[in-house]
Amino acid sequence: MGKRRIRNLQHLNAGEIVGLEPMDERRKQVEKEYGIKTVSNIEEGLQENPDAFIISTPPDKHGVFAKMAAENGKNFFVEASVVLEDDIIIANGLAKKKNIVAMPSCTFRFSGVVRKVRDIVKSGSIGKVVAVHYHMGQWLPDWHPFEDIRKFYVGKRETGAGREMVPFELEWMQFIFGKVKKISCMKGKLSSLPVDIDDVYSMNVIFGDGAIGNILIDVVARYPVRRMEIVAEKGSLIMDWDKKVVEVYDPESKSWKIHKEDEIHSQKGYWASDDMYIEEMRHFVNVISGKEKLMYTMDDDIDNLNLLLTAEKSNDEGKHEVVIV
């Protein structure tokens, strides 16, 4: 993700970039590939007097860098989190006191496909949404083919890949259907992947706008999938994120209307194109410069991470209807 953010910022001509990476080999690679200066520790980084931090560390290190940025009065962007650390809460409070920008990642809000779905739902053209079925899955070893899943954060229980994707997916779904009011979950380690993580999560939710949702997240599917089906009173909608297609069924004409998103910036070897990441970085830069208002706050992200904890608690305690206050 650090490399991706460098590409995003360079595309935007956002300014000078300095990379922080403790591993010599990775620093040399990035210096050669992107032509940026790098440092090996945070003290050197702070000497550069940056305007902002982009925190693309493993999730269990987000808090320490967010807190450090806030303590030093620096704006910061932090990648999608899975661990609700005390340091994150402290950083959020400091950011408010110091009036600095603290932006958690909300990448899918900038996806053309997701925005098309939201526009259709909010327009009322398919009527009241009553049910949502969603499946996200991808074989975990395919995430980073160049790394052993036992040696980076996706293979650790606290930051496991299945667990990480729960708040990631819930965030943008609430962007469309409203904040979750109820949630329950069943999860487990079901595959033979050589890591101690829960690799399947099945959740039932009630969204703020009233729809019931069934959400399946796994890191076992051999073919990557992000697919949503929406049932509404005046029509149906299917989103196939992998194919960048949204299909809307009109019961009067008994026909499907197809919306196709074109990829502009793609990177070889990545499931997701860079387009939505570029737009996310553009938003962050514009918020810092006062051109836009922050659309997703640390308060929102903390609420979202609490959803994960509530869902897991429902599984652990065998309670299958949990009310979110």
GROMACS .gro file of C-alpha atoms in nm, residues 33-291:
model
  259
   33GLU     CA    1   1.143   0.275  -0.884
   34TYR     CA    2   0.985   0.605  -0.778
   35GLY     CA    3   1.280   0.842  -0.745
   36ILE     CA    4   1.194   0.957  -0.392
   37LYS     CA    5   1.402   1.012  -0.082
   38THR     CA    6   1.367   0.752   0.195
   39VAL     CA    7   1.455   0.738   0.563
   40SER     CA    8   1.493   0.441   0.798
   41ASN     CA    9   1.336   0.576   1.118
   42ILE     CA   10   1.069   0.818   1.236
   43GLU     CA   11   1.318   1.065   1.384
   44GLU     CA   12   1.469   1.119   1.040
   45GLY     CA   13   1.121   1.147   0.896
   46LEU     CA   14   1.016   1.419   1.137
   47GLN     CA   15   1.331   1.616   1.049
   48GLU     CA   16   1.183   1.648   0.698
   49ASN     CA   17   0.901   1.854   0.856
   50PRO     CA   18   0.622   1.689   0.653
   51ASP     CA   19   0.280   1.847   0.609
   52ALA     CA   20   0.114   1.507   0.643
   53PHE     CA   21   0.170   1.142   0.726
   54ILE     CA   22   0.037   0.862   0.504
   55ILE     CA   23   0.025   0.562   0.738
   56SER     CA   24   0.049   0.244   0.529
   57THR     CA   25   0.195   0.016   0.794
   58PRO     CA   26   0.050  -0.321   0.904
   59PRO     CA   27  -0.280  -0.256   1.087
   60ASP     CA   28  -0.146  -0.324   1.437
   61LYS     CA   29   0.099  -0.034   1.391
   62HIS     CA   30  -0.156   0.225   1.275
   63GLY     CA   31  -0.217   0.361   1.624
   64VAL     CA   32   0.141   0.437   1.717
   65PHE     CA   33   0.202   0.638   1.398
   66ALA     CA   34  -0.137   0.813   1.412
   67LYS     CA   35  -0.067   0.920   1.769
   68MET     CA   36   0.283   1.034   1.673
   69ALA     CA   37   0.148   1.240   1.384
   70ALA     CA   38  -0.117   1.401   1.604
   71GLU     CA   39   0.130   1.475   1.884
   72ASN     CA   40   0.347   1.658   1.631
   73GLY     CA   41   0.054   1.850   1.484
   74LYS     CA   42   0.072   1.672   1.149
   75ASN     CA   43  -0.227   1.589   0.930
   76PHE     CA   44  -0.254   1.216   0.876
   77PHE     CA   45  -0.421   0.956   0.657
   78VAL     CA   46  -0.437   0.599   0.784
   79GLU     CA   47  -0.513   0.285   0.586
   80ALA     CA   48  -0.815   0.067   0.666
   81SER     CA   49  -0.785  -0.056   1.024
   82VAL     CA   50  -0.890  -0.376   1.195
   83VAL     CA   51  -0.756  -0.321   1.550
   84LEU     CA   52  -0.929  -0.062   1.769
   85GLU     CA   53  -0.619   0.054   1.954
   86ASP     CA   54  -0.613   0.299   2.244
   87ASP     CA   55  -0.362   0.501   2.042
   88ILE     CA   56  -0.617   0.547   1.764
   89ILE     CA   57  -0.867   0.691   2.011
   90ILE     CA   58  -0.598   0.916   2.161
   91ALA     CA   59  -0.489   1.032   1.814
   92ASN     CA   60  -0.848   1.116   1.728
   93GLY     CA   61  -0.884   1.332   2.037
   94LEU     CA   62  -0.554   1.510   1.975
   95ALA     CA   63  -0.646   1.577   1.612
   96LYS     CA   64  -0.966   1.750   1.722
   97LYS     CA   65  -0.784   1.962   1.979
   98LYS     CA   66  -0.510   2.063   1.735
   99ASN     CA   67  -0.750   2.111   1.442
  100ILE     CA   68  -0.555   1.882   1.210
  101VAL     CA   69  -0.697   1.652   0.944
  102ALA     CA   70  -0.728   1.289   1.055
  103MET     CA   71  -0.861   1.080   0.768
  104PRO     CA   72  -0.917   0.705   0.785
  105SER     CA   73  -0.927   0.517   0.458
  106CYS     CA   74  -1.266   0.480   0.290
  107THR     CA   75  -1.143   0.375  -0.052
  108PHE     CA   76  -1.461   0.221  -0.189
  109ARG     CA   77  -1.649   0.549  -0.150
  110PHE     CA   78  -1.439   0.655  -0.451
  111SER     CA   79  -1.513   0.347  -0.662
  112GLY     CA   80  -1.715   0.430  -0.971
  113VAL     CA   81  -1.912   0.106  -0.937
  114VAL     CA   82  -1.997   0.166  -0.571
  115ARG     CA   83  -2.095   0.526  -0.642
  116LYS     CA   84  -2.320   0.413  -0.926
  117VAL     CA   85  -2.497   0.170  -0.691
  118ARG     CA   86  -2.536   0.443  -0.429
  119ASP     CA   87  -2.672   0.692  -0.683
  120ILE     CA   88  -2.931   0.441  -0.803
  121VAL     CA   89  -3.037   0.343  -0.451
  122LYS     CA   90  -3.055   0.704  -0.326
  123SER     CA   91  -3.246   0.819  -0.636
  124GLY     CA   92  -3.534   0.587  -0.547
  125SER     CA   93  -3.556   0.461  -0.905
  126ILE     CA   94  -3.566   0.096  -0.789
  127GLY     CA   95  -3.792   0.177  -0.495
  128LYS     CA   96  -3.745   0.078  -0.134
  129VAL     CA   97  -3.455  -0.164  -0.078
  130VAL     CA   98  -3.565  -0.457   0.137
  131ALA     CA   99  -3.277  -0.704   0.111
  132VAL     CA  100  -2.907  -0.709   0.025
  133HIS     CA  101  -2.692  -1.016  -0.038
  134TYR     CA  102  -2.315  -0.967  -0.067
  135HIS     CA  103  -2.016  -1.199  -0.107
  136MET     CA  104  -1.652  -1.098  -0.095
  137GLY     CA  105  -1.389  -1.369  -0.131
  138GLN     CA  106  -1.030  -1.412  -0.246
  139TRP     CA  107  -0.770  -1.686  -0.190
  140LEU     CA  108  -0.538  -1.546   0.076
  141PRO     CA  109  -0.205  -1.655  -0.081
  142ASP     CA  110  -0.302  -1.448  -0.388
  143TRP     CA  111  -0.308  -1.124  -0.185
  144HIS     CA  112   0.071  -1.094  -0.184
  145PRO     CA  113   0.210  -1.374  -0.403
  146PHE     CA  114   0.560  -1.251  -0.318
  147GLU     CA  115   0.512  -1.303   0.059
  148ASP     CA  116   0.446  -1.605   0.281
  149ILE     CA  117   0.107  -1.553   0.452
  150ARG     CA  118   0.260  -1.682   0.776
  151LYS     CA  119   0.505  -1.392   0.781
  152PHE     CA  120   0.289  -1.081   0.747
  153TYR     CA  121  -0.015  -0.938   0.917
  154VAL     CA  122  -0.286  -1.126   0.723
  155GLY     CA  123  -0.179  -1.452   0.891
  156LYS     CA  124  -0.197  -1.322   1.248
  157ARG     CA  125  -0.512  -1.372   1.452
  158GLU     CA  126  -0.559  -1.009   1.558
  159THR     CA  127  -0.502  -0.869   1.210
  160GLY     CA  128  -0.617  -1.170   1.007
  161ALA     CA  129  -0.731  -1.108   0.652
  162GLY     CA  130  -1.090  -1.228   0.704
  163ARG     CA  131  -1.122  -1.013   1.014
  164GLU     CA  132  -0.971  -0.713   0.834
  165MET     CA  133  -1.223  -0.727   0.552
  166VAL     CA  134  -1.528  -0.708   0.781
  167PRO     CA  135  -1.495  -0.337   0.868
  168PHE     CA  136  -1.356  -0.265   0.520
  169GLU     CA  137  -1.673  -0.393   0.352
  170LEU     CA  138  -1.915  -0.267   0.616
  171GLU     CA  139  -1.785   0.088   0.575
  172TRP     CA  140  -1.889   0.134   0.214
  173MET     CA  141  -2.208  -0.067   0.249
  174GLN     CA  142  -2.323   0.175   0.520
  175PHE     CA  143  -2.236   0.458   0.278
  176ILE     CA  144  -2.511   0.315   0.057
  177PHE     CA  145  -2.769   0.168   0.296
  178GLY     CA  146  -2.724   0.365   0.620
  179LYS     CA  147  -2.555   0.280   0.949
  180VAL     CA  148  -2.597  -0.074   1.078
  181LYS     CA  149  -2.860  -0.096   1.356
  182LYS     CA  150  -2.833  -0.469   1.429
  183ILE     CA  151  -2.562  -0.725   1.357
  184SER     CA  152  -2.496  -1.091   1.425
  185CYS     CA  153  -2.218  -1.319   1.307
  186MET     CA  154  -2.096  -1.674   1.265
  187LYS     CA  155  -1.727  -1.718   1.189
  188GLY     CA  156  -1.453  -1.976   1.202
  189LYS     CA  157  -1.129  -2.128   1.080
  190LEU     CA  158  -1.268  -2.364   0.819
  191SER     CA  159  -0.997  -2.401   0.555
  192SER     CA  160  -0.660  -2.574   0.565
  193LEU     CA  161  -0.469  -2.247   0.521
  194PRO     CA  162  -0.154  -2.272   0.739
  195VAL     CA  163  -0.244  -1.976   0.965
  196ASP     CA  164  -0.450  -1.940   1.282
  197ILE     CA  165  -0.716  -1.696   1.163
  198ASP     CA  166  -1.092  -1.701   1.109
  199ASP     CA  167  -1.115  -1.734   0.733
  200VAL     CA  168  -1.496  -1.720   0.693
  201TYR     CA  169  -1.736  -1.461   0.837
  202SER     CA  170  -2.111  -1.480   0.777
  203MET     CA  171  -2.311  -1.185   0.907
  204ASN     CA  172  -2.673  -1.074   0.917
  205VAL     CA  173  -2.740  -0.704   0.956
  206ILE     CA  174  -3.020  -0.449   0.954
  207PHE     CA  175  -2.915  -0.125   0.790
  208GLY     CA  176  -3.026   0.222   0.893
  209ASP     CA  177  -3.249   0.258   0.587
  210GLY     CA  178  -3.433  -0.062   0.687
  211ALA     CA  179  -3.290  -0.326   0.454
  212ILE     CA  180  -3.186  -0.668   0.583
  213GLY     CA  181  -2.841  -0.773   0.468
  214ASN     CA  182  -2.657  -1.102   0.446
  215ILE     CA  183  -2.282  -1.059   0.413
  216LEU     CA  184  -2.034  -1.340   0.345
  217ILE     CA  185  -1.661  -1.267   0.367
  218ASP     CA  186  -1.396  -1.531   0.310
  219VAL     CA  187  -1.030  -1.558   0.220
  220VAL     CA  188  -1.067  -1.903   0.064
  221ALA     CA  189  -1.240  -1.840  -0.271
  222ARG     CA  190  -1.003  -1.945  -0.548
  223TYR     CA  191  -1.160  -1.696  -0.789
  224PRO     CA  192  -1.178  -1.340  -0.648
  225VAL     CA  193  -1.533  -1.217  -0.608
  226ARG     CA  194  -1.714  -0.905  -0.494
  227ARG     CA  195  -2.077  -0.942  -0.591
  228MET     CA  196  -2.392  -0.781  -0.456
  229GLU     CA  197  -2.759  -0.844  -0.525
  230ILE     CA  198  -3.015  -0.587  -0.415
  231VAL     CA  199  -3.387  -0.664  -0.388
  232ALA     CA  200  -3.612  -0.357  -0.408
  233GLU     CA  201  -3.981  -0.293  -0.462
  234LYS     CA  202  -3.948  -0.144  -0.812
  235GLY     CA  203  -3.653  -0.338  -0.948
  236SER     CA  204  -3.344  -0.542  -0.879
  237LEU     CA  205  -2.974  -0.457  -0.898
  238ILE     CA  206  -2.663  -0.670  -0.938
  239MET     CA  207  -2.314  -0.532  -0.880
  240ASP     CA  208  -2.016  -0.732  -1.004
  241TRP     CA  209  -1.719  -0.535  -0.882
  242ASP     CA  210  -1.463  -0.760  -1.049
  243LYS     CA  211  -1.620  -0.698  -1.391
  244LYS     CA  212  -1.686  -0.328  -1.306
  245VAL     CA  213  -2.051  -0.375  -1.397
  246VAL     CA  214  -2.381  -0.266  -1.241
  247GLU     CA  215  -2.698  -0.424  -1.385
  248VAL     CA  216  -3.045  -0.289  -1.308
  249TYR     CA  217  -3.362  -0.486  -1.383
  250ASP     CA  218  -3.674  -0.294  -1.489
  251PRO     CA  219  -3.987  -0.509  -1.425
  252GLU     CA  220  -4.202  -0.300  -1.660
  253SER     CA  221  -3.985  -0.354  -1.968
  254LYS     CA  222  -3.856  -0.687  -1.833
  255SER     CA  223  -3.506  -0.587  -1.936
  256TRP     CA  224  -3.167  -0.517  -1.783
  257LYS     CA  225  -2.980  -0.187  -1.813
  258ILE     CA  226  -2.603  -0.230  -1.787
  259HIS     CA  227  -2.362   0.031  -1.648
  260LYS     CA  228  -1.994  -0.035  -1.717
  261GLU     CA  229  -1.703   0.143  -1.546
  262ASP     CA  230  -1.384   0.190  -1.744
  263GLU     CA  231  -1.049   0.145  -1.573
  264ILE     CA  232  -0.810   0.431  -1.640
  265HIS     CA  233  -0.514   0.359  -1.412
  266SER     CA  234  -0.436  -0.008  -1.359
  267GLN     CA  235  -0.130  -0.175  -1.215
  268LYS     CA  236  -0.013  -0.520  -1.324
  269GLY     CA  237  -0.065  -0.786  -1.058
  270TYR     CA  238  -0.330  -0.593  -0.861
  271TRP     CA  239  -0.696  -0.695  -0.834
  272ALA     CA  240  -0.804  -0.331  -0.788
  273SER     CA  241  -0.711  -0.051  -1.026
  274ASP     CA  242  -0.554   0.266  -0.891
  275ASP     CA  243  -0.846   0.492  -0.991
  276MET     CA  244  -1.034   0.493  -0.661
  277TYR     CA  245  -0.710   0.518  -0.462
  278ILE     CA  246  -0.606   0.823  -0.663
  279GLU     CA  247  -0.942   0.987  -0.594
  280GLU     CA  248  -0.912   0.903  -0.224
  281MET     CA  249  -0.571   1.073  -0.208
  282ARG     CA  250  -0.709   1.367  -0.404
  283HIS     CA  251  -0.979   1.406  -0.139
  284PHE     CA  252  -0.722   1.395   0.142
  285VAL     CA  253  -0.505   1.659  -0.026
  286ASN     CA  254  -0.810   1.878  -0.094
  287VAL     CA  255  -0.928   1.850   0.266
  288ILE     CA  256  -0.584   1.957   0.391
  289SER     CA  257  -0.590   2.257   0.157
  290GLY     CA  258  -0.943   2.352   0.264
  291LYS     CA  259  -1.107   2.276  -0.072
   0.00000   0.00000   0.00000
